[in-house]
């Protein structure tokens, strides 16, 4: 069954604005990761947050994790045209090597 | 240290032909995972292999699909008698050990188009 569900499915904002994407999951997790995928390209690992962490920063990225609500958010501040891509969350459970992926949020940054 | 290498990057096959996708893991990695991404969807686990062993193929279709990871050489995902529904991006990831998939590194993927 699908573990991660991102919303919104698509998001279009002006350059310079902040973009927030959400991910919800069903079972308990060990870690949650966010990846970026440019159209028709490979996957770029953005950030990993462990189940005992609540917030993590990396440059213009801020990830939060709420295990009580089984949800995570990815915030991209001061968006740029180059941030246009699909963003996926992926979770793993303790002792299970599979990564479970959501369907992604398609982000479009308008110049 | 080169990353996970997949080839070809793009593959076009006619219906009924065979597709062979290759994945060379990172140096020192003996665990390989294959994922499939259908258009506009997230990745779905297919199979997990160690050298010469299939550990978990629960995500792989029962027919026409097979995978191997020989002692020497790359891991191969083989799709026989391809159909249009096999058109997808196939990603390979490798890790140095079984546990902790956070250590898995992904290749650039092979985009299979069945015409």
mmCIF file of C-alpha atoms in Angstrom, chain B residues 33-84:
data_model
loop_
_atom_site.group_PDB
_atom_site.id
_atom_site.type_symbol
_atom_site.label_atom_id
_atom_site.label_comp_id
_atom_site.label_asym_id
_atom_site.label_seq_id
_atom_site.Cartn_x
_atom_site.Cartn_y
_atom_site.Cartn_z
ATOM 1 C CA UNK B 33 17.787 -2.415 -5.259
ATOM 2 C CA UNK B 34 15.653 -1.879 -8.337
ATOM 3 C CA UNK B 35 12.711 0.522 -8.369
ATOM 4 C CA UNK B 36 10.228 1.357 -11.115
ATOM 5 C CA UNK B 37 8.660 4.750 -11.660
ATOM 6 C CA UNK B 38 5.591 4.904 -13.855
ATOM 7 C CA UNK B 39 4.782 8.280 -15.452
ATOM 8 C CA UNK B 40 3.557 10.847 -12.938
ATOM 9 C CA UNK B 41 4.023 8.431 -10.030
ATOM 10 C CA UNK B 42 6.496 7.769 -7.261
ATOM 11 C CA UNK B 43 8.974 4.918 -7.210
ATOM 12 C CA UNK B 44 7.880 1.380 -6.387
ATOM 13 C CA UNK B 45 10.222 -1.254 -5.023
ATOM 14 C CA UNK B 46 10.817 -4.204 -7.333
ATOM 15 C CA UNK B 47 13.694 -6.366 -6.145
ATOM 16 C CA UNK B 48 16.617 -6.472 -3.766
ATOM 17 C CA UNK B 49 19.749 -8.430 -4.591
ATOM 18 C CA UNK B 50 23.057 -9.230 -3.047
ATOM 19 C CA UNK B 51 25.916 -10.700 -5.030
ATOM 20 C CA UNK B 52 24.601 -13.920 -6.625
ATOM 21 C CA UNK B 53 21.444 -13.883 -4.496
ATOM 22 C CA UNK B 54 17.935 -12.528 -4.816
ATOM 23 C CA UNK B 55 16.898 -11.481 -1.333
ATOM 24 C CA UNK B 56 13.463 -10.055 -1.993
ATOM 25 C CA UNK B 57 11.601 -9.944 -5.285
ATOM 26 C CA UNK B 58 8.203 -9.228 -3.818
ATOM 27 C CA UNK B 59 7.731 -6.117 -5.937
ATOM 28 C CA UNK B 60 8.553 -7.750 -9.215
ATOM 29 C CA UNK B 61 5.836 -8.944 -11.611
ATOM 30 C CA UNK B 62 5.699 -12.734 -11.602
ATOM 31 C CA UNK B 63 6.057 -13.083 -15.339
ATOM 32 C CA UNK B 64 8.475 -11.662 -17.883
ATOM 33 C CA UNK B 65 10.658 -9.875 -15.305
ATOM 34 C CA UNK B 66 13.862 -11.250 -13.864
ATOM 35 C CA UNK B 67 16.902 -9.819 -12.126
ATOM 36 C CA UNK B 68 20.385 -10.996 -11.369
ATOM 37 C CA UNK B 69 23.512 -9.700 -9.720
ATOM 38 C CA UNK B 70 26.396 -11.984 -10.685
ATOM 39 C CA UNK B 71 29.656 -12.328 -8.831
ATOM 40 C CA UNK B 72 31.338 -10.309 -11.558
ATOM 41 C CA UNK B 73 29.709 -7.560 -13.553
ATOM 42 C CA UNK B 74 26.670 -5.363 -13.202
ATOM 43 C CA UNK B 75 23.222 -6.200 -11.964
ATOM 44 C CA UNK B 76 20.804 -6.865 -14.817
ATOM 45 C CA UNK B 77 17.065 -6.288 -14.872
ATOM 46 C CA UNK B 78 15.600 -8.224 -17.745
ATOM 47 C CA UNK B 79 12.128 -7.743 -19.178
ATOM 48 C CA UNK B 80 11.008 -10.259 -21.750
ATOM 49 C CA UNK B 81 8.296 -9.688 -24.348
ATOM 50 C CA UNK B 82 7.840 -6.065 -23.361
ATOM 51 C CA UNK B 83 4.411 -4.456 -23.469
ATOM 52 C CA UNK B 84 3.432 -0.780 -23.546
#
